[in-house]
């Protein structure tokens, strides 16, 4: 049987652009993983790794014009958005290079023998080593930042782990181009091409997570697809860590005092956040608790005006468009659900933004309204009108894990008066990032960032954005009573690599 072709498709028309590859067979997946496994030693030197990451950023920037052109043709996200995303991706690669240079991620801890301790302490030296080959499953909505050159790939390479990427079918042409760019950067450092493998096809993705030489996986996508891969990773004869980002509703609570204080600004801000990128952000606010009464009415008027003035847009593919139209129709048909601005088809290939409203009491108990507590990918949000704090808390208590949770407070509440602290306490168990008087769309690449959350937002407690994302691809090893001459350089007393470390209980830098 001939291998299935992989086509690049224009989401603006639904037409095939060109064939860019064929789906990988099980044998080809095996060869790609084995090549990655063989490339592990080439990443052993941290200086080489850091230079590779910086070179990758340089090469991506040098190819920017062509990469953005192809990315736009395959995703319809627009040159401005894509140029910004590519800049973010290059910054992220360089940030991980800095982390590699610093070396604190190795978490070096040294304890010399202490016979007076109870029980006695032998000579112990601990640090972290790379897990091995990492499988990366690309996301559709960020063709640079969460795809071939994205955070999973960058952090894995920084940890010293070769990568095999399962390309997303929505941007296969771009995936091929970016892989070539990264391999050029690798070659400049004497690193073999196998350090960055790329495969296409659904079955290839399944084979990848099952391969015995794959040591961990990173995924960004749907709950259904991510859970299937997570289960496969857990069911292996040797289970592996699976760091999946699956889905998030990203609830927002707006207090009555905040709505009374700045209804127009909050309504306008919500409209901008929920329609950003045609609503295709994983941190899009999908459920907004707005007070009943005049203050909430004013906010909804502002939201209505702003959403009504937002243009229709193209989703990443026509399957997503079909799912969006079916999802908003099913939700809008529920009793007592209104559509102040009806989301739907903006044209043959586009969708128009909108929002739904529902009394919050409908969401406080299990039933058909649970559909409104599930993510709907695209430019739509659900506004739940609550009568009192008890009702709002009852809705929050029914929510699953999320990437983000947001509260908008009045100036007085933000200063410590009223329920601000209580609401934060309600939101903290729900999400990995809690925001006050801001919007969740936009995930800064920063050391303190956490992009993760309780299940189903993610399948682990880790972050996929920020410096600590590197920790996913490392495991600790302790050496006991090992002669100095046999120790890794990172663990020797004279600290020849100048690493930050904890030495007999003292933090040294």
Tab-separated table of C-alpha atoms in Angstrom:
chain	number	residue	atom	x	y	z
A	1	UNK	CA	0.000	0.000	0.000
A	2	UNK	CA	1.328	3.428	-0.982
A	3	UNK	CA	2.022	5.843	1.845
A	4	UNK	CA	-0.732	8.431	2.329
A	5	UNK	CA	0.189	11.877	1.025
A	6	UNK	CA	0.423	14.861	3.380
A	7	UNK	CA	-1.111	17.977	1.857
A	8	UNK	CA	-0.704	21.613	2.747
A	9	UNK	CA	-4.199	23.159	2.776
A	10	UNK	CA	-5.276	26.798	2.569
A	11	UNK	CA	-7.847	27.343	5.374
A	12	UNK	CA	-9.153	30.462	3.599
A	13	UNK	CA	-10.421	28.321	0.731
A	14	UNK	CA	-10.212	24.721	1.922
A	15	UNK	CA	-8.152	23.857	-1.171
A	16	UNK	CA	-4.981	21.809	-1.256
A	17	UNK	CA	-1.850	23.875	-1.877
A	18	UNK	CA	0.787	21.196	-2.409
A	19	UNK	CA	1.895	17.800	-1.227
A	20	UNK	CA	4.739	18.296	1.241
A	21	UNK	CA	5.378	14.793	2.575
A	22	UNK	CA	3.907	11.336	3.109
A	23	UNK	CA	2.731	9.815	6.350
A	24	UNK	CA	5.478	7.924	8.137
A	25	UNK	CA	5.294	4.146	8.374
A	26	UNK	CA	6.060	2.289	11.574
A	27	UNK	CA	9.483	1.442	10.139
A	28	UNK	CA	10.174	5.111	9.375
A	29	UNK	CA	9.141	6.151	12.879
A	30	UNK	CA	11.500	3.519	14.258
A	31	UNK	CA	14.384	4.784	12.114
A	32	UNK	CA	13.701	8.407	13.123
A	33	UNK	CA	13.631	7.574	16.830
A	34	UNK	CA	16.785	5.498	16.569
A	35	UNK	CA	18.582	8.361	14.821
A	36	UNK	CA	17.521	10.684	17.628
A	37	UNK	CA	18.680	8.187	20.237
A	38	UNK	CA	22.057	7.942	18.504
A	39	UNK	CA	22.412	11.742	18.642
A	40	UNK	CA	22.252	11.946	22.457
A	41	UNK	CA	26.018	12.206	22.955
A	42	UNK	CA	26.183	15.236	20.651
A	43	UNK	CA	24.177	17.228	23.221
A	44	UNK	CA	26.299	16.248	26.221
A	45	UNK	CA	28.366	19.446	26.183
A	46	UNK	CA	26.327	22.327	27.618
A	47	UNK	CA	28.355	24.867	25.643
A	48	UNK	CA	27.425	23.122	22.400
A	49	UNK	CA	23.770	22.938	23.431
A	50	UNK	CA	23.588	26.630	24.201
A	51	UNK	CA	25.258	27.528	20.918
A	52	UNK	CA	22.819	25.276	19.058
A	53	UNK	CA	19.812	26.995	20.634
A	54	UNK	CA	21.142	30.466	19.844
A	55	UNK	CA	22.023	29.381	16.334
A	56	UNK	CA	18.516	28.039	15.855
A	57	UNK	CA	17.091	31.430	16.826
A	58	UNK	CA	19.473	33.182	14.428
A	59	UNK	CA	18.573	30.850	11.561
A	60	UNK	CA	14.835	31.258	12.167
A	61	UNK	CA	15.193	35.038	12.115
A	62	UNK	CA	17.227	34.876	8.920
A	63	UNK	CA	14.419	32.849	7.287
A	64	UNK	CA	11.613	34.946	8.784
A	65	UNK	CA	10.090	36.296	5.580
A	66	UNK	CA	9.657	32.895	3.942
A	67	UNK	CA	8.581	31.134	7.132
A	68	UNK	CA	5.888	33.715	7.904
A	69	UNK	CA	4.634	33.556	4.332
A	70	UNK	CA	4.209	29.772	4.474
A	71	UNK	CA	2.751	29.882	7.992
A	72	UNK	CA	0.116	32.401	6.909
A	73	UNK	CA	-0.794	30.339	3.841
A	74	UNK	CA	-1.395	27.291	6.044
A	75	UNK	CA	-3.008	28.911	9.112
A	76	UNK	CA	-4.560	32.248	8.009
A	77	UNK	CA	-3.280	33.787	11.248
A	78	UNK	CA	-1.859	36.813	9.443
A	79	UNK	CA	1.707	38.113	9.017
A	80	UNK	CA	1.578	40.493	11.996
A	81	UNK	CA	0.502	37.813	14.468
A	82	UNK	CA	2.899	35.254	13.006
A	83	UNK	CA	5.873	37.623	12.996
A	84	UNK	CA	5.263	38.315	16.665
A	85	UNK	CA	4.969	34.627	17.418
A	86	UNK	CA	8.224	33.881	15.611
A	87	UNK	CA	9.968	36.619	17.607
A	88	UNK	CA	8.602	35.066	20.796
A	89	UNK	CA	9.891	31.657	19.712
A	90	UNK	CA	13.391	33.001	19.037
A	91	UNK	CA	13.415	34.763	22.396
A	92	UNK	CA	12.425	31.480	24.038
A	93	UNK	CA	15.270	29.584	22.353
A	94	UNK	CA	17.791	32.169	23.548
A	95	UNK	CA	16.284	32.172	27.048
A	96	UNK	CA	16.853	28.425	27.301
A	97	UNK	CA	20.410	28.897	26.039
A	98	UNK	CA	20.975	31.270	28.968
A	99	UNK	CA	19.530	28.676	31.349
A	100	UNK	CA	21.882	26.045	29.951
A	101	UNK	CA	24.864	28.371	30.405
A	102	UNK	CA	23.940	29.168	34.004
A	103	UNK	CA	23.548	25.501	34.951
A	104	UNK	CA	21.240	25.925	37.952
A	105	UNK	CA	18.723	23.578	36.297
A	106	UNK	CA	21.121	20.702	37.065
A	107	UNK	CA	20.197	21.157	40.752
A	108	UNK	CA	23.599	20.093	42.078
A	109	UNK	CA	23.561	19.086	45.759
A	110	UNK	CA	26.639	17.779	47.573
A	111	UNK	CA	26.766	16.304	51.087
A	112	UNK	CA	30.050	15.208	52.607
A	113	UNK	CA	30.081	12.369	55.160
A	114	UNK	CA	28.758	13.170	58.633
A	115	UNK	CA	29.094	10.365	61.171
A	116	UNK	CA	27.450	12.495	63.885
A	117	UNK	CA	24.100	12.623	62.050
A	118	UNK	CA	21.301	10.193	62.887
A	119	UNK	CA	21.482	8.072	60.858
A	120	UNK	CA	25.037	8.790	59.612
A	121	UNK	CA	25.277	10.521	56.221
A	122	UNK	CA	27.630	9.037	53.619
A	123	UNK	CA	29.208	11.049	50.806
A	124	UNK	CA	26.249	11.893	48.516
A	125	UNK	CA	26.262	13.957	45.316
A	126	UNK	CA	23.106	14.567	43.347
A	127	UNK	CA	22.323	16.233	40.041
A	128	UNK	CA	19.960	15.831	37.092
A	129	UNK	CA	20.528	14.062	33.796
A	130	UNK	CA	18.542	14.037	30.525
A	131	UNK	CA	15.797	11.453	30.166
A	132	UNK	CA	16.517	10.605	26.528
A	133	UNK	CA	14.509	11.013	23.317
A	134	UNK	CA	11.453	13.259	23.734
A	135	UNK	CA	8.377	13.002	21.503
A	136	UNK	CA	6.748	16.379	20.817
A	137	UNK	CA	3.187	16.668	19.488
A	138	UNK	CA	2.689	20.010	17.777
A	139	UNK	CA	-0.287	22.307	18.334
A	140	UNK	CA	-2.333	23.789	15.509
A	141	UNK	CA	-2.935	27.264	16.914
A	142	UNK	CA	0.695	28.296	17.471
A	143	UNK	CA	2.652	27.065	14.419
A	144	UNK	CA	5.924	28.425	15.811
A	145	UNK	CA	5.641	28.761	19.600
A	146	UNK	CA	3.969	25.383	20.255
A	147	UNK	CA	5.149	23.473	17.213
A	148	UNK	CA	8.443	22.254	15.756
A	149	UNK	CA	10.626	25.039	17.261
A	150	UNK	CA	8.374	25.680	20.256
A	151	UNK	CA	8.671	25.409	24.005
A	152	UNK	CA	8.630	21.612	24.253
A	153	UNK	CA	11.382	21.272	21.656
A	154	UNK	CA	13.475	24.130	23.034
A	155	UNK	CA	13.282	22.939	26.639
A	156	UNK	CA	13.993	19.320	25.698
A	157	UNK	CA	17.061	20.245	23.650
A	158	UNK	CA	18.199	22.513	26.495
A	159	UNK	CA	17.944	19.543	28.856
A	160	UNK	CA	20.141	17.512	26.497
A	161	UNK	CA	17.338	15.431	24.984
A	162	UNK	CA	17.008	14.795	21.234
A	163	UNK	CA	13.501	15.404	19.890
A	164	UNK	CA	11.160	13.723	17.433
A	165	UNK	CA	8.266	15.976	16.466
A	166	UNK	CA	4.917	14.702	15.268
A	167	UNK	CA	3.973	17.465	12.821
A	168	UNK	CA	0.513	18.986	13.013
A	169	UNK	CA	-1.526	18.368	9.839
A	170	UNK	CA	-2.646	22.016	9.749
A	171	UNK	CA	0.846	23.293	8.938
A	172	UNK	CA	2.909	20.419	7.483
A	173	UNK	CA	4.770	22.580	4.967
A	174	UNK	CA	5.922	24.971	7.649
A	175	UNK	CA	6.935	22.040	9.848
A	176	UNK	CA	9.208	20.678	7.142
A	177	UNK	CA	10.805	24.075	6.557
A	178	UNK	CA	11.402	24.762	10.245
A	179	UNK	CA	12.898	21.310	10.788
A	180	UNK	CA	15.413	22.027	8.025
A	181	UNK	CA	16.295	25.368	9.626
A	182	UNK	CA	16.894	23.739	13.019
A	183	UNK	CA	19.018	21.015	11.438
A	184	UNK	CA	21.184	23.673	9.765
A	185	UNK	CA	21.761	25.197	13.180
A	186	UNK	CA	22.629	21.759	14.549
A	187	UNK	CA	25.108	21.105	11.744
A	188	UNK	CA	26.937	24.352	12.585
A	189	UNK	CA	27.741	22.800	15.990
A	190	UNK	CA	28.649	19.382	14.622
A	191	UNK	CA	25.347	17.888	15.812
A	192	UNK	CA	23.799	15.244	13.518
A	193	UNK	CA	20.454	15.789	11.768
A	194	UNK	CA	18.903	13.027	13.844
A	195	UNK	CA	18.793	15.289	16.895
A	196	UNK	CA	15.576	16.778	15.465
A	197	UNK	CA	13.319	14.196	13.823
A	198	UNK	CA	9.980	14.927	12.145
A	199	UNK	CA	7.168	12.524	11.290
A	200	UNK	CA	3.705	13.007	9.805
A	201	UNK	CA	0.452	11.098	10.258
A	202	UNK	CA	-1.935	9.945	12.967
A	203	UNK	CA	-0.592	6.402	13.110
A	204	UNK	CA	2.945	7.748	13.256
A	205	UNK	CA	1.964	9.693	16.361
A	206	UNK	CA	0.669	6.537	18.000
A	207	UNK	CA	3.785	4.571	17.067
A	208	UNK	CA	5.943	7.376	18.431
A	209	UNK	CA	4.542	7.361	21.958
A	210	UNK	CA	4.854	3.572	22.083
A	211	UNK	CA	8.468	3.388	20.878
A	212	UNK	CA	10.738	1.833	23.539
A	213	UNK	CA	13.493	4.418	22.948
A	214	UNK	CA	11.160	7.384	23.551
A	215	UNK	CA	11.614	8.459	27.161
A	216	UNK	CA	9.003	11.246	27.538
A	217	UNK	CA	6.401	13.152	25.555
A	218	UNK	CA	4.977	16.666	25.357
A	219	UNK	CA	1.562	17.359	23.847
A	220	UNK	CA	-0.663	20.367	23.213
A	221	UNK	CA	-4.116	19.709	21.768
A	222	UNK	CA	-7.555	18.305	22.493
A	223	UNK	CA	-8.713	16.438	25.585
A	224	UNK	CA	-9.699	13.434	23.504
A	225	UNK	CA	-6.431	13.147	21.577
A	226	UNK	CA	-4.239	13.979	24.542
A	227	UNK	CA	-5.960	11.542	26.852
A	228	UNK	CA	-5.575	8.724	24.306
A	229	UNK	CA	-1.835	9.363	24.050
A	230	UNK	CA	-1.519	9.766	27.824
A	231	UNK	CA	-3.176	6.375	28.312
A	232	UNK	CA	-0.875	4.826	25.695
A	233	UNK	CA	2.176	6.295	27.448
A	234	UNK	CA	0.989	4.870	30.763
A	235	UNK	CA	0.154	1.448	29.299
A	236	UNK	CA	3.627	0.826	27.852
A	237	UNK	CA	5.706	-1.993	29.370
A	238	UNK	CA	7.892	0.860	30.630
A	239	UNK	CA	5.570	3.856	31.211
A	240	UNK	CA	6.937	7.297	30.396
A	241	UNK	CA	6.114	10.820	31.569
A	242	UNK	CA	3.478	12.450	29.364
A	243	UNK	CA	3.196	16.199	29.756
A	244	UNK	CA	-0.039	17.062	27.995
A	245	UNK	CA	-1.946	20.324	27.714
A	246	UNK	CA	-5.477	19.210	26.875
A	247	UNK	CA	-8.164	21.845	27.367
A	248	UNK	CA	-9.224	24.765	29.518
A	249	UNK	CA	-12.323	26.880	30.150
A	250	UNK	CA	-10.364	29.698	31.878
A	251	UNK	CA	-13.122	31.093	34.114
A	252	UNK	CA	-13.428	34.794	34.896
A	253	UNK	CA	-15.213	36.270	37.917
A	254	UNK	CA	-16.312	39.909	37.761
A	255	UNK	CA	-17.430	41.344	41.075
A	256	UNK	CA	-20.419	43.655	41.301
A	257	UNK	CA	-18.184	46.468	42.520
A	258	UNK	CA	-15.811	46.025	39.570
A	259	UNK	CA	-18.702	46.013	37.101
A	260	UNK	CA	-20.128	49.165	38.666
A	261	UNK	CA	-16.742	50.868	38.587
A	262	UNK	CA	-15.624	50.134	35.015
A	263	UNK	CA	-18.266	48.203	33.066
A	264	UNK	CA	-17.252	49.602	29.700
A	265	UNK	CA	-13.567	48.827	30.071
A	266	UNK	CA	-14.186	45.284	31.289
A	267	UNK	CA	-16.680	44.560	28.526
A	268	UNK	CA	-14.326	45.859	25.856
A	269	UNK	CA	-11.387	43.968	27.327
A	270	UNK	CA	-13.364	40.733	27.464
A	271	UNK	CA	-14.364	41.104	23.820
A	272	UNK	CA	-10.755	41.589	22.796
A	273	UNK	CA	-9.570	38.605	24.801
A	274	UNK	CA	-12.248	36.124	23.684
A	275	UNK	CA	-11.891	37.026	19.979
A	276	UNK	CA	-8.097	37.303	19.887
A	277	UNK	CA	-6.765	35.039	17.164
A	278	UNK	CA	-10.393	34.195	16.251
A	279	UNK	CA	-10.831	32.697	19.719
A	280	UNK	CA	-8.178	30.045	19.105
A	281	UNK	CA	-6.052	30.630	22.208
A	282	UNK	CA	-5.818	27.874	24.808
A	283	UNK	CA	-6.240	30.564	27.482
A	284	UNK	CA	-9.331	32.194	25.937
A	285	UNK	CA	-11.866	33.140	28.661
A	286	UNK	CA	-14.662	30.639	28.017
A	287	UNK	CA	-16.873	31.229	31.077
A	288	UNK	CA	-17.462	34.640	32.637
A	289	UNK	CA	-19.401	35.135	35.858
A	290	UNK	CA	-21.113	38.540	35.661
A	291	UNK	CA	-23.422	39.924	38.375
A	292	UNK	CA	-27.132	40.313	37.742
A	293	UNK	CA	-28.507	43.835	37.938
A	294	UNK	CA	-27.673	47.171	36.387
A	295	UNK	CA	-23.899	46.969	36.813
A	296	UNK	CA	-23.766	43.651	34.961
A	297	UNK	CA	-26.198	44.962	32.335
A	298	UNK	CA	-23.827	47.826	31.586
A	299	UNK	CA	-20.947	45.413	31.155
A	300	UNK	CA	-22.976	43.273	28.747
A	301	UNK	CA	-23.848	46.337	26.680
A	302	UNK	CA	-20.167	47.150	26.323
A	303	UNK	CA	-19.398	43.525	25.455
A	304	UNK	CA	-22.217	43.465	22.893
A	305	UNK	CA	-20.998	46.621	21.191
A	306	UNK	CA	-17.391	45.444	21.037
A	307	UNK	CA	-18.148	41.920	19.786
A	308	UNK	CA	-20.606	43.257	17.209
A	309	UNK	CA	-17.819	45.411	15.791
A	310	UNK	CA	-15.377	42.503	15.519
A	311	UNK	CA	-14.883	41.074	12.036
A	312	UNK	CA	-15.434	37.471	11.050
A	313	UNK	CA	-12.336	35.348	10.772
A	314	UNK	CA	-10.914	32.108	9.404
A	315	UNK	CA	-10.321	29.187	11.763
A	316	UNK	CA	-7.274	26.980	11.406
A	317	UNK	CA	-9.098	24.350	9.362
A	318	UNK	CA	-12.592	23.490	8.184
A	319	UNK	CA	-12.962	20.655	10.669
A	320	UNK	CA	-12.548	23.170	13.485
A	321	UNK	CA	-15.044	25.438	11.759
A	322	UNK	CA	-17.603	22.620	11.580
A	323	UNK	CA	-17.034	21.766	15.254
A	324	UNK	CA	-17.395	25.414	16.259
A	325	UNK	CA	-20.672	25.857	14.382
A	326	UNK	CA	-22.087	22.624	15.794
A	327	UNK	CA	-20.917	23.483	19.297
A	328	UNK	CA	-22.418	26.976	19.452
A	329	UNK	CA	-25.675	25.752	17.909
A	330	UNK	CA	-26.044	22.995	20.505
A	331	UNK	CA	-25.315	25.411	23.336
A	332	UNK	CA	-27.632	28.143	22.034
A	333	UNK	CA	-30.550	25.716	21.831
A	334	UNK	CA	-30.541	25.031	25.579
A	335	UNK	CA	-33.527	26.570	27.411
A	336	UNK	CA	-32.876	29.989	28.969
A	337	UNK	CA	-29.693	30.476	26.939
A	338	UNK	CA	-29.708	33.761	25.019
A	339	UNK	CA	-27.421	35.043	22.267
A	340	UNK	CA	-27.020	38.818	22.510
A	341	UNK	CA	-24.534	38.459	19.638
A	342	UNK	CA	-25.061	35.165	17.840
A	343	UNK	CA	-21.841	33.339	16.948
A	344	UNK	CA	-21.944	31.406	13.708
A	345	UNK	CA	-20.952	31.288	10.066
A	346	UNK	CA	-19.567	34.556	8.808
A	347	UNK	CA	-19.242	33.228	5.272
A	348	UNK	CA	-18.402	30.053	3.410
A	349	UNK	CA	-14.991	29.778	5.074
A	350	UNK	CA	-15.255	32.123	8.057
A	351	UNK	CA	-16.957	32.355	11.449
A	352	UNK	CA	-18.426	35.341	13.236
A	353	UNK	CA	-17.821	35.958	16.962
A	354	UNK	CA	-20.531	36.071	19.588
A	355	UNK	CA	-21.439	35.183	23.141
A	356	UNK	CA	-24.154	33.369	25.056
A	357	UNK	CA	-25.776	34.240	28.369
A	358	UNK	CA	-27.345	31.938	30.938
A	359	UNK	CA	-28.600	32.321	34.526
A	360	UNK	CA	-25.813	31.045	36.784
A	361	UNK	CA	-28.296	28.910	38.729
A	362	UNK	CA	-28.554	26.623	35.680
A	363	UNK	CA	-24.880	25.712	36.116
A	364	UNK	CA	-24.940	24.897	39.820
A	365	UNK	CA	-26.153	21.296	39.441
A	366	UNK	CA	-25.334	18.443	37.092
A	367	UNK	CA	-27.452	18.269	33.946
A	368	UNK	CA	-27.727	19.271	30.303
A	369	UNK	CA	-26.202	22.684	31.044
A	370	UNK	CA	-22.864	20.990	31.768
A	371	UNK	CA	-22.166	21.504	28.063
A	372	UNK	CA	-21.644	25.188	28.876
A	373	UNK	CA	-18.803	24.202	31.209
A	374	UNK	CA	-16.852	22.608	28.364
A	375	UNK	CA	-14.395	24.464	26.141
A	376	UNK	CA	-15.729	25.535	22.730
A	377	UNK	CA	-12.769	26.322	20.475
A	378	UNK	CA	-13.366	29.546	18.576
A	379	UNK	CA	-14.632	33.113	19.126
A	380	UNK	CA	-17.365	32.495	21.701
A	381	UNK	CA	-17.741	32.771	25.450
A	382	UNK	CA	-20.493	31.996	27.955
A	383	UNK	CA	-21.635	34.731	30.340
A	384	UNK	CA	-23.298	33.343	33.487
A	385	UNK	CA	-25.325	35.960	35.406
A	386	UNK	CA	-25.103	35.319	39.140
A	387	UNK	CA	-27.417	36.711	41.842
A	388	UNK	CA	-25.076	36.499	44.840
A	389	UNK	CA	-21.675	35.255	45.967
A	390	UNK	CA	-23.050	31.887	47.044
A	391	UNK	CA	-24.335	31.236	43.545
A	392	UNK	CA	-21.046	32.272	41.943
A	393	UNK	CA	-19.096	30.000	44.290
A	394	UNK	CA	-21.452	27.115	43.494
A	395	UNK	CA	-20.581	27.452	39.799
A	396	UNK	CA	-16.856	27.631	40.518
A	397	UNK	CA	-17.077	24.495	42.660
A	398	UNK	CA	-18.225	22.506	39.624
A	399	UNK	CA	-15.383	23.478	37.317
A	400	UNK	CA	-12.567	21.119	36.319
A	401	UNK	CA	-8.916	22.150	36.244
A	402	UNK	CA	-7.867	25.106	34.110
A	403	UNK	CA	-4.781	26.829	32.805
A	404	UNK	CA	-5.969	30.182	34.120
A	405	UNK	CA	-8.571	31.739	36.399
A	406	UNK	CA	-9.240	35.478	36.544
A	407	UNK	CA	-10.987	37.927	38.834
A	408	UNK	CA	-11.815	41.559	38.155
A	409	UNK	CA	-12.008	43.631	41.327
A	410	UNK	CA	-12.799	47.238	42.103
A	411	UNK	CA	-10.007	49.532	43.266
A	412	UNK	CA	-11.216	49.164	46.840
A	413	UNK	CA	-11.360	45.365	46.616
A	414	UNK	CA	-7.896	45.264	45.076
A	415	UNK	CA	-6.631	47.265	48.065
A	416	UNK	CA	-7.763	44.506	50.413
A	417	UNK	CA	-11.315	45.542	51.201
A	418	UNK	CA	-14.222	43.168	50.475
A	419	UNK	CA	-14.028	39.659	49.038
A	420	UNK	CA	-10.884	39.921	46.938
A	421	UNK	CA	-8.794	37.518	49.023
A	422	UNK	CA	-11.721	35.111	49.380
A	423	UNK	CA	-12.243	34.952	45.605
A	424	UNK	CA	-8.541	34.336	45.027
A	425	UNK	CA	-8.755	31.448	47.491
A	426	UNK	CA	-11.678	30.031	45.489
A	427	UNK	CA	-9.807	30.335	42.188
A	428	UNK	CA	-6.373	29.083	43.232
A	429	UNK	CA	-7.311	25.358	43.350
A	430	UNK	CA	-8.765	25.645	39.845
A	431	UNK	CA	-5.800	26.875	37.826
A	432	UNK	CA	-2.071	27.140	37.330
A	433	UNK	CA	-2.142	30.916	36.760
A	434	UNK	CA	-4.446	33.278	38.643
A	435	UNK	CA	-4.935	36.809	37.276
A	436	UNK	CA	-6.289	39.950	38.881
A	437	UNK	CA	-7.660	42.800	36.735
A	438	UNK	CA	-6.109	41.404	33.554
A	439	UNK	CA	-6.983	38.992	30.734
A	440	UNK	CA	-5.475	35.528	30.349
A	441	UNK	CA	-4.713	35.638	26.621
A	442	UNK	CA	-0.986	36.100	26.228
A	443	UNK	CA	1.521	33.868	28.028
A	444	UNK	CA	4.778	35.662	28.788
A	445	UNK	CA	8.024	33.734	28.408
A	446	UNK	CA	9.495	34.447	31.838
A	447	UNK	CA	11.246	32.547	34.647
A	448	UNK	CA	8.201	32.799	36.941
A	449	UNK	CA	5.669	31.767	34.323
A	450	UNK	CA	3.468	28.721	34.883
A	451	UNK	CA	1.482	27.430	31.929
A	452	UNK	CA	-0.262	24.373	33.297
A	453	UNK	CA	-2.989	23.451	35.714
A	454	UNK	CA	-5.038	20.652	37.274
A	455	UNK	CA	-6.445	17.998	34.948
A	456	UNK	CA	-7.789	18.273	32.259
A	457	UNK	CA	-5.811	21.463	31.683
A	458	UNK	CA	-2.660	19.357	31.886
A	459	UNK	CA	-1.692	15.806	32.770
A	460	UNK	CA	1.136	16.814	35.108
A	461	UNK	CA	2.042	19.592	37.524
A	462	UNK	CA	4.678	21.029	35.185
A	463	UNK	CA	4.707	24.122	33.003
A	464	UNK	CA	5.226	24.171	29.243
A	465	UNK	CA	6.270	27.854	29.200
A	466	UNK	CA	9.068	29.505	31.168
A	467	UNK	CA	12.449	28.360	32.379
A	468	UNK	CA	11.219	25.585	34.654
A	469	UNK	CA	9.766	23.763	31.620
A	470	UNK	CA	13.213	22.177	31.305
A	471	UNK	CA	12.568	20.153	34.467
A	472	UNK	CA	10.140	17.880	32.594
A	473	UNK	CA	12.955	16.219	30.666
A	474	UNK	CA	15.384	15.534	33.522
A	475	UNK	CA	15.713	12.973	36.286
A	476	UNK	CA	17.837	13.118	39.446
A	477	UNK	CA	20.757	10.758	40.080
A	478	UNK	CA	22.709	10.507	43.354
A	479	UNK	CA	26.255	9.108	43.592
A	480	UNK	CA	27.274	7.632	46.938
A	481	UNK	CA	30.860	7.194	48.139
A	482	UNK	CA	32.139	7.663	44.583
A	483	UNK	CA	35.844	8.459	44.161
A	484	UNK	CA	36.491	11.996	42.936
A	485	UNK	CA	38.215	10.773	39.771
A	486	UNK	CA	35.082	8.867	38.752
A	487	UNK	CA	32.573	11.611	39.438
A	488	UNK	CA	30.984	13.681	36.663
A	489	UNK	CA	32.617	17.109	36.456
A	490	UNK	CA	29.387	18.665	37.716
A	491	UNK	CA	29.758	16.902	41.079
A	492	UNK	CA	33.432	17.382	41.895
A	493	UNK	CA	34.485	19.361	44.940
A	494	UNK	CA	36.536	21.937	43.004
A	495	UNK	CA	33.454	22.788	40.871
A	496	UNK	CA	35.452	23.045	37.604
A	497	UNK	CA	32.340	24.112	35.634
A	498	UNK	CA	31.446	26.924	38.036
A	499	UNK	CA	27.918	25.658	38.646
A	500	UNK	CA	25.456	26.980	41.215
A	501	UNK	CA	25.093	24.263	43.840
A	502	UNK	CA	24.128	23.459	47.408
A	503	UNK	CA	27.325	22.356	49.165
A	504	UNK	CA	26.993	20.831	52.646
A	505	UNK	CA	23.770	22.731	53.175
A	506	UNK	CA	25.000	26.083	51.844
A	507	UNK	CA	23.781	27.581	48.594
A	508	UNK	CA	26.798	28.591	46.505
A	509	UNK	CA	26.682	30.694	43.331
